CSV table of C-alpha atoms and ligand atoms in Angstrom, one decimal:
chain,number,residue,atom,x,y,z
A,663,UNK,CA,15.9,-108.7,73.8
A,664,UNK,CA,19.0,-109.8,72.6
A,665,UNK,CA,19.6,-113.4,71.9
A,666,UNK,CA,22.4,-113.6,74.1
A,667,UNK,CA,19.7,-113.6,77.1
A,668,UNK,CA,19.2,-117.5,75.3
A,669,UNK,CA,23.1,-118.5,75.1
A,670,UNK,CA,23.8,-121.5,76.6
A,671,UNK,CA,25.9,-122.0,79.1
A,672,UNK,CA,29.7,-121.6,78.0
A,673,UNK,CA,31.3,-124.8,79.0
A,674,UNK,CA,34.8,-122.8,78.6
A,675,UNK,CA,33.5,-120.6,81.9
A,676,UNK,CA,31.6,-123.6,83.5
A,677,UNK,CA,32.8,-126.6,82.3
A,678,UNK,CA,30.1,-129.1,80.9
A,679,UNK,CA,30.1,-131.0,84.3
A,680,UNK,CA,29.8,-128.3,86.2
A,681,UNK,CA,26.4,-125.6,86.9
A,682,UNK,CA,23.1,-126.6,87.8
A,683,UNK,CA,21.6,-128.8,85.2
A,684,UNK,CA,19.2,-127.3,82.5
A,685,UNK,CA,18.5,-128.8,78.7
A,686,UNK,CA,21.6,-127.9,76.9
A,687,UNK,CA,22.8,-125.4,79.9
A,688,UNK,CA,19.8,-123.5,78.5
A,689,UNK,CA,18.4,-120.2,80.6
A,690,UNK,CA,15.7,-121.6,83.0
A,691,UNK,CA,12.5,-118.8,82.1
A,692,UNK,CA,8.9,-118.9,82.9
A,693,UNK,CA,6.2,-119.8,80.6
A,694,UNK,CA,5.4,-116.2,79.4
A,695,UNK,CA,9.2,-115.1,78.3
A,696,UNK,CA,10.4,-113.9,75.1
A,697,UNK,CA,11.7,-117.6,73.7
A,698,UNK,CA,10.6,-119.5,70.8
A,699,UNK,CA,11.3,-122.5,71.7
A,700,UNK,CA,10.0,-124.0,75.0
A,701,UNK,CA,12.0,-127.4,76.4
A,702,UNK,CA,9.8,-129.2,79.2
A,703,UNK,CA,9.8,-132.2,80.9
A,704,UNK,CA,6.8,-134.2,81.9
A,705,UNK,CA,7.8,-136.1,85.0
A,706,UNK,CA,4.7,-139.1,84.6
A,707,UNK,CA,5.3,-142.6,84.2
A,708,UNK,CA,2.2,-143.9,85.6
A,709,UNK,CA,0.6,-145.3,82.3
A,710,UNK,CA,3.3,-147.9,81.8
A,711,UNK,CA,2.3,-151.9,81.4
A,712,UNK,CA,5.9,-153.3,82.8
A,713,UNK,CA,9.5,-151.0,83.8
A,714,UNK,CA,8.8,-148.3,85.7
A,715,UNK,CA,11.0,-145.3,86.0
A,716,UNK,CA,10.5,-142.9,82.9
A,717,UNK,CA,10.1,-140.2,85.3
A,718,UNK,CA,13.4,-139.4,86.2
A,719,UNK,CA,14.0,-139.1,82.5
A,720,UNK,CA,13.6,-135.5,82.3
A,721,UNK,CA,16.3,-134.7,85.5
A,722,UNK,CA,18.5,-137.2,83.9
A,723,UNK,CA,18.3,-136.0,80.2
A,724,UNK,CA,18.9,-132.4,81.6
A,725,UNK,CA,22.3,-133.5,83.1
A,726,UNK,CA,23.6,-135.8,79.9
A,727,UNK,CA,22.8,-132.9,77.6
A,728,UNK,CA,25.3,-130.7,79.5
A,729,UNK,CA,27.2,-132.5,76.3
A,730,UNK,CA,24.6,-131.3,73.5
A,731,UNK,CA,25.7,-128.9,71.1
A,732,UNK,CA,24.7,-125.7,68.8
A,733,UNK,CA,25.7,-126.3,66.0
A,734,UNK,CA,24.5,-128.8,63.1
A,735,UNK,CA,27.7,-130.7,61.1
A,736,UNK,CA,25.0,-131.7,58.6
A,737,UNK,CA,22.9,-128.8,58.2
A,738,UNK,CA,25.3,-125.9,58.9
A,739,UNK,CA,23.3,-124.3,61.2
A,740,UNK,CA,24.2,-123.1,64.6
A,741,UNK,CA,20.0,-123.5,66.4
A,742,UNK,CA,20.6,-121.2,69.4
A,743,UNK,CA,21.3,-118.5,67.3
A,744,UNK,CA,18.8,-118.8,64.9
A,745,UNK,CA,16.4,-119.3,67.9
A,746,UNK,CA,15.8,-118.6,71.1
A,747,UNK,CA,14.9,-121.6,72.8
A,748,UNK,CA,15.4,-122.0,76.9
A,749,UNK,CA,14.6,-124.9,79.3
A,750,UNK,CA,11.1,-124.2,81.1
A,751,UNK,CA,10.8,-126.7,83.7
A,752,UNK,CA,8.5,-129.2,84.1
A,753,UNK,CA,5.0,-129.8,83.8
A,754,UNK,CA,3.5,-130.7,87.1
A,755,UNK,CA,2.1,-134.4,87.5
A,756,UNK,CA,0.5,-136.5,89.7
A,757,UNK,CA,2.3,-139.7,90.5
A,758,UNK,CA,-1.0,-141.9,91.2
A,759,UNK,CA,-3.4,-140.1,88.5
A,760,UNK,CA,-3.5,-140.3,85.2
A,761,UNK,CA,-6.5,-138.7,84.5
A,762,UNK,CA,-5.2,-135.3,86.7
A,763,UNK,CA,-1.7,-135.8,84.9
A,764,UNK,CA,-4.0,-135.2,81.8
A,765,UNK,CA,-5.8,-132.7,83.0
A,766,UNK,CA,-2.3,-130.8,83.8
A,767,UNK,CA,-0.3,-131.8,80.2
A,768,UNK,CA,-3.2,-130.5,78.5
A,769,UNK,CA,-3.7,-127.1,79.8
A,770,UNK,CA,0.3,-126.7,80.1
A,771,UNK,CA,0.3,-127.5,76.5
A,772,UNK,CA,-2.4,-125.3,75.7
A,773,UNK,CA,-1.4,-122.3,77.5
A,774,UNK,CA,2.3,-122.7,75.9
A,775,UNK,CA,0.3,-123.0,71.8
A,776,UNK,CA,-1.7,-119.9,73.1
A,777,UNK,CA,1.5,-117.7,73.5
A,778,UNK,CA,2.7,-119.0,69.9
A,779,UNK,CA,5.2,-121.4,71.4
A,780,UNK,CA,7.0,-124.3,69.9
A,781,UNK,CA,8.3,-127.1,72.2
A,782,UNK,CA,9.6,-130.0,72.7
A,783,UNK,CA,8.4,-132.7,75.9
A,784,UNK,CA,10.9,-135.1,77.6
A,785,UNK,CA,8.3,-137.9,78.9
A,786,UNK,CA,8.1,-139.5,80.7
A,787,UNK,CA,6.1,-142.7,79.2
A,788,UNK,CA,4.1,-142.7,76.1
A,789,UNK,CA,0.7,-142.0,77.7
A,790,UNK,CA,1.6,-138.4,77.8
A,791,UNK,CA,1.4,-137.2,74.3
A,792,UNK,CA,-2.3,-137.8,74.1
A,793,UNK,CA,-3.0,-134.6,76.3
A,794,UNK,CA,-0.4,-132.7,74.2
A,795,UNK,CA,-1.8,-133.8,71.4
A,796,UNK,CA,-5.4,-132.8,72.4
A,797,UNK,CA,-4.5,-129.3,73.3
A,798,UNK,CA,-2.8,-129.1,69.7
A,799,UNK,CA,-6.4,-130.1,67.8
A,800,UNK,CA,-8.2,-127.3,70.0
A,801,UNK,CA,-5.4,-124.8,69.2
A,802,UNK,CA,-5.0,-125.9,65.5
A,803,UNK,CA,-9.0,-126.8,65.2
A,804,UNK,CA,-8.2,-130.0,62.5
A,805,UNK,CA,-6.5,-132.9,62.9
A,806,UNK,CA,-2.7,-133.1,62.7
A,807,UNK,CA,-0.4,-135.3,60.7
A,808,UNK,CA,1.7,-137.0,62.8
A,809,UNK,CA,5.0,-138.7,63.0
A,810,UNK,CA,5.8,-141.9,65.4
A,811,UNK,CA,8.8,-143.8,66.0
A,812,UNK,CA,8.5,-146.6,68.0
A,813,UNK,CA,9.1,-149.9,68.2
A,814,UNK,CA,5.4,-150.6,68.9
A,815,UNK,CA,2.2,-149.6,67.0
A,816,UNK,CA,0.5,-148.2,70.4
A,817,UNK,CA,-2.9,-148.3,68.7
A,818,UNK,CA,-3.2,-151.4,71.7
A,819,UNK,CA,-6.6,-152.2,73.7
A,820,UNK,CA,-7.1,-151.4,77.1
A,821,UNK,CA,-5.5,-153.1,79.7
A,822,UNK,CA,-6.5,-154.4,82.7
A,823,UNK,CA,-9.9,-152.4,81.9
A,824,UNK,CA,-8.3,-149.2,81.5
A,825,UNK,CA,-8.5,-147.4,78.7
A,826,UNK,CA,-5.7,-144.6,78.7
A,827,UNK,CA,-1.8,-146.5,79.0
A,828,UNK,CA,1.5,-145.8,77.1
A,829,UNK,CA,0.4,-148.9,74.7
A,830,UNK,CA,-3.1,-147.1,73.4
A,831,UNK,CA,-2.2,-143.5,72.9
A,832,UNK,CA,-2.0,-143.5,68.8
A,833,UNK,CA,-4.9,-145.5,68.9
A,834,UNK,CA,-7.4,-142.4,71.2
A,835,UNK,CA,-5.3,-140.2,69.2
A,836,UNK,CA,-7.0,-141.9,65.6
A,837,UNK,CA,-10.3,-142.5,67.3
A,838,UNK,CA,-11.0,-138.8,69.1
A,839,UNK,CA,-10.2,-137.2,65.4
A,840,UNK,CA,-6.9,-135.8,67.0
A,841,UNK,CA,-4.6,-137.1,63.8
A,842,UNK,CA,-5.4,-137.4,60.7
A,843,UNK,CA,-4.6,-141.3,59.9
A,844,UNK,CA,-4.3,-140.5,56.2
A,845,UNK,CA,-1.0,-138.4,57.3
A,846,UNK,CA,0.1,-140.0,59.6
A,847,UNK,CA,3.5,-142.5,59.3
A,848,UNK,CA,5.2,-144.3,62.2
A,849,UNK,CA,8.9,-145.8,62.6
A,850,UNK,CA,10.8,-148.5,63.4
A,851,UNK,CA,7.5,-151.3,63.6
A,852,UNK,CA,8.3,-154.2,64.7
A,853,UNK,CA,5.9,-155.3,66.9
A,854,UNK,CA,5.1,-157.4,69.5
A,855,UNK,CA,1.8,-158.3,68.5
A,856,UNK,CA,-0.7,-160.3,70.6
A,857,UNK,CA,-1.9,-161.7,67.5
A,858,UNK,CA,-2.6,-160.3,63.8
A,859,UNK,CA,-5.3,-158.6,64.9
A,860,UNK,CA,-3.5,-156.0,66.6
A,861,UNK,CA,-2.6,-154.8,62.7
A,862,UNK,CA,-6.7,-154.4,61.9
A,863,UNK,CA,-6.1,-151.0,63.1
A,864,UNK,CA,-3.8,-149.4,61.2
A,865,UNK,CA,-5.0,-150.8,58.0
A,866,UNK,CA,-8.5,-150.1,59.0
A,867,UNK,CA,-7.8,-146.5,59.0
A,868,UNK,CA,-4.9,-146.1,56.4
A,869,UNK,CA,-2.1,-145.5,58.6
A,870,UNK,CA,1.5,-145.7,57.1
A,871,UNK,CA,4.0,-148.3,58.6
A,872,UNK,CA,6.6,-148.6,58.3
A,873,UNK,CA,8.6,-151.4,59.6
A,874,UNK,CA,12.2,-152.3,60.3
A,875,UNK,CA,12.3,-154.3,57.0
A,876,UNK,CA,11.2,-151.3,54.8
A,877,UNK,CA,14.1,-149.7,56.2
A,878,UNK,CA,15.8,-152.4,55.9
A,879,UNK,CA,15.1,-153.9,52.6
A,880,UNK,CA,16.9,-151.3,50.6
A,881,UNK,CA,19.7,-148.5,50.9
A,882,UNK,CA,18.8,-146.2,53.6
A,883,UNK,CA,18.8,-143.5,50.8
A,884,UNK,CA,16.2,-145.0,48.8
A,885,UNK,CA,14.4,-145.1,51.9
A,886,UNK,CA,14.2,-141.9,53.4
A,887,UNK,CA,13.7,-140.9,49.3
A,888,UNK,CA,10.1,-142.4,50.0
A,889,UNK,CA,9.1,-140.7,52.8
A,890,UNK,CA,6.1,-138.7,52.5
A,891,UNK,CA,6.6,-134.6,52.5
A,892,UNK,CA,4.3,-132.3,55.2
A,893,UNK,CA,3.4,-129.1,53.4
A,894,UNK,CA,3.3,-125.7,55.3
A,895,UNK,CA,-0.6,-125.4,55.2
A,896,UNK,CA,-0.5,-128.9,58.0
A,897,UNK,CA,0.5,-128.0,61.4
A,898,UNK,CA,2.3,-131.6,62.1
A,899,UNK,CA,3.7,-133.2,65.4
A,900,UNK,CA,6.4,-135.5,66.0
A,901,UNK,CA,6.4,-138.0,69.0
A,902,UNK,CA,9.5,-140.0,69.3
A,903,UNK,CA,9.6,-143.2,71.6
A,904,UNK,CA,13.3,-144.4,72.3
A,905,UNK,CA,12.2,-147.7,72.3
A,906,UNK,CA,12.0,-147.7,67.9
A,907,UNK,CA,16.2,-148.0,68.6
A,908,UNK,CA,17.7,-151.2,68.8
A,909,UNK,CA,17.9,-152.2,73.0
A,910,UNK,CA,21.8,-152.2,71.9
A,911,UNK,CA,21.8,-148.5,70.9
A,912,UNK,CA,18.8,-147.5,73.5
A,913,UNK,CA,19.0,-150.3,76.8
A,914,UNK,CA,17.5,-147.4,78.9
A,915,UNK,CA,13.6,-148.5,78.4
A,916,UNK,CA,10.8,-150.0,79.6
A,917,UNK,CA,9.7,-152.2,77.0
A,918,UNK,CA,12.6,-152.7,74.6
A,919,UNK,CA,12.1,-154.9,71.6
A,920,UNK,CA,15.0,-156.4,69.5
A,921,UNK,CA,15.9,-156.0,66.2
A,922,UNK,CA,15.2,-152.1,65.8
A,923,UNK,CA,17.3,-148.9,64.3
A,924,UNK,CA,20.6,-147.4,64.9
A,925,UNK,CA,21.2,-144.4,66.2
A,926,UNK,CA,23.0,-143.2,62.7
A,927,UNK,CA,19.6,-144.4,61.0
A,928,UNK,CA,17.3,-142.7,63.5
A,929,UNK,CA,19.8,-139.5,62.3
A,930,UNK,CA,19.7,-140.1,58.7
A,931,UNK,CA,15.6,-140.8,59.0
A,932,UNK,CA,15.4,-137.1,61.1
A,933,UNK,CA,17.7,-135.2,58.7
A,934,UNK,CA,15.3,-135.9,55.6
A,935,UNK,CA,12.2,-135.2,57.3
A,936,UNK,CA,10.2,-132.3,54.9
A,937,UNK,CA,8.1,-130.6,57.1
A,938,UNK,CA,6.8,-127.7,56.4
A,939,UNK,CA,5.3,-126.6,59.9
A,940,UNK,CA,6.2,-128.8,62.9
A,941,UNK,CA,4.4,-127.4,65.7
A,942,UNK,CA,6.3,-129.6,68.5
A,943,UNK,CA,7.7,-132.8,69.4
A,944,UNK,CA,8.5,-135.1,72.5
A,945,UNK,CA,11.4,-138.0,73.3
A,946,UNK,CA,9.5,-140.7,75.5
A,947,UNK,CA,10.2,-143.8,77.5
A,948,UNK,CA,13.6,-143.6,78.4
A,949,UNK,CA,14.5,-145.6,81.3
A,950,UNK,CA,17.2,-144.0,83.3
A,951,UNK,CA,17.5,-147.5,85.4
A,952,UNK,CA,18.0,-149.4,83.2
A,953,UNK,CA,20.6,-147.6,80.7
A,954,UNK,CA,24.3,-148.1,80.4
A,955,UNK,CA,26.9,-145.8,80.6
A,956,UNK,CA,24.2,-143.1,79.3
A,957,UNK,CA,24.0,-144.7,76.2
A,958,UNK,CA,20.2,-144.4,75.7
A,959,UNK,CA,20.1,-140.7,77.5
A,960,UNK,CA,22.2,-139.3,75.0
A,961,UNK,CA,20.8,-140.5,72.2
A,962,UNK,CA,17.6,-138.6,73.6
A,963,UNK,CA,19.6,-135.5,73.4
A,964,UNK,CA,20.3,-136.2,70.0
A,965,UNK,CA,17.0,-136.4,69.3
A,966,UNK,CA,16.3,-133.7,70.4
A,967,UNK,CA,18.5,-131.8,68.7
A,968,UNK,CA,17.6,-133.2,65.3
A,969,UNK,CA,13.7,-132.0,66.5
A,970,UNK,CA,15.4,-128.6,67.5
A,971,UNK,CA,16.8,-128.6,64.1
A,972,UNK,CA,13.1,-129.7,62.5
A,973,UNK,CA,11.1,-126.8,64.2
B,2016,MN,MN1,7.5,-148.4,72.3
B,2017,MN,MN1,5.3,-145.9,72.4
């Protein structure tokens, strides 16, 4: 097939606020087509503790990144013809369930791995990259390592005696042997914390954090200089919650915390990744509500652009 079948949408024929919405005027194709590249949404927002609304993220992200672009200033790389990536739709939820939303994310996921797929998942709330993450260890049969921005650790207790929320998800992912803790690094920490406790975890199992001040504390060139590389040989995931942004640069959220990145440091930090085999990614928690001026939905699409870029 030639990749012209995965062009996007020419915005000099169909100008960008024009044609039905699809992630970066991307080719809407079943599951089982010739991409590389799969973009999904997961339409769930039932595991969050206080805003609702993260799941009209993925119809609202799909409109904004009528705006999104090929080609990498950066890098020097135009993705869409390098790849051939095209919007799939959505994974199907259920509103009132999480355990049947599960149930769905992870044999979406592992149905997409089995045909060789990469992808990237527009959440929805945090809960839903345990699932994805689940059908990656069956797929992969070890642990991954594992990249996390956020703004919180999410390795949280249960709440209100349940177990599975968008605050507990790294924490199930550590304790069901789905991430390997010694390779694993989150983002933009910087709490809140019930108590000190809360950092047991993390240190308990080795976990790298890094906070706002170790960004902070020195240029942002000698830090992304001390990031840790992911060889070829370790299939490795990224999971990207919106919130790790300052609620100036990201308002659109459920539970935003001051005092977090930029957007041009949450670019920088991307662009000196070293991975050698990223096997997917997902942008979470944006709050289409709650955002201004689409501030904090097209930051997402950056995002995923610098992912697009990773994988
Ligand atoms: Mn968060
Ligand atoms: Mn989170």
């Amino acid at each position: 097939m030639s990749q012209n079948k995965y062009a996007p949408l020419s915005g000099r024929e169909f100008p960008r606020y024009s044609a039905i919405k699809t992630f970066f005027r991307l080719p809407y194709v079943a599951k089982d087509e010739d991409y590389e590249i799969g973009l999904f949404g997961v339409p769930f927002d039932g595991g969050v503790s206080y805003r609702p609304g993260a799941r009209f993220a993925p119809s609202h992200i799909r409109q904004t990144s009528s705006l999104g672009r090929g080609y990498h200033w950066t890098r020097g790389i135009q993705v869409f013809n390098q790849k051939k990536v095209a919007d799939i739709g959505d994974c199907s939820t259920v509103p009132i369930s999480i355990d049947q939303t599960y149930e769905k994310i992870e044999s979406y996921t592992s149905e997409l791995v089995n045909l060789n797929k990469k992808f990237i998942a527009v959440g929805g709330d945090h809960s839903m990259t345990l699932p994805i993450l689940r059908a990656l260890k069956k797929k992969h049969q070890k642990p991954l390592s594992f990249i996390h921005f956020d703004a919180h650790l999410d390795t949280y207790p249960a709440a209100w005696g349940c177990e599975y929320h968008h605050g507990s998800f790294a924490r199930h992912a550590v304790e069901e042997g789905l991430v390997n803790p010694k390779r694993m690094i989150q983002i933009g920490i910087r709490g809140p914390l019930a108590d000190g406790s809360d950092l047991d975890f993390v240190n308990r199992h080795g976990i790298t954090v890094k906070t706002i001040d170790d960004v902070r504390d020195k240029s942002l060139n000698d830090f992304v200089k001390e990031l840790p590389e992911f060889l070829k040989e370790e299939p490795t995931y990224l999971s990207f919650d919106i919130d790790c942004l300052d609620p100036a640069y990201a308002p659109g959220t459920g539970t935003p915390v001051p005092g977090g990145l930029t957007s041009y440091e949450v670019q920088k930090i991307l662009r000196n990744l070293k991975i050698g085999n990223l096997v997917g990614g997902d942008i979470v928690e944006v709050l289409p509500s709650s955002d201004q001026s689409d501030i904090t939905s097209l930051m997402a699409v950056d995002v995923m652009f610098e992912i697009l870029c990773l994988l």
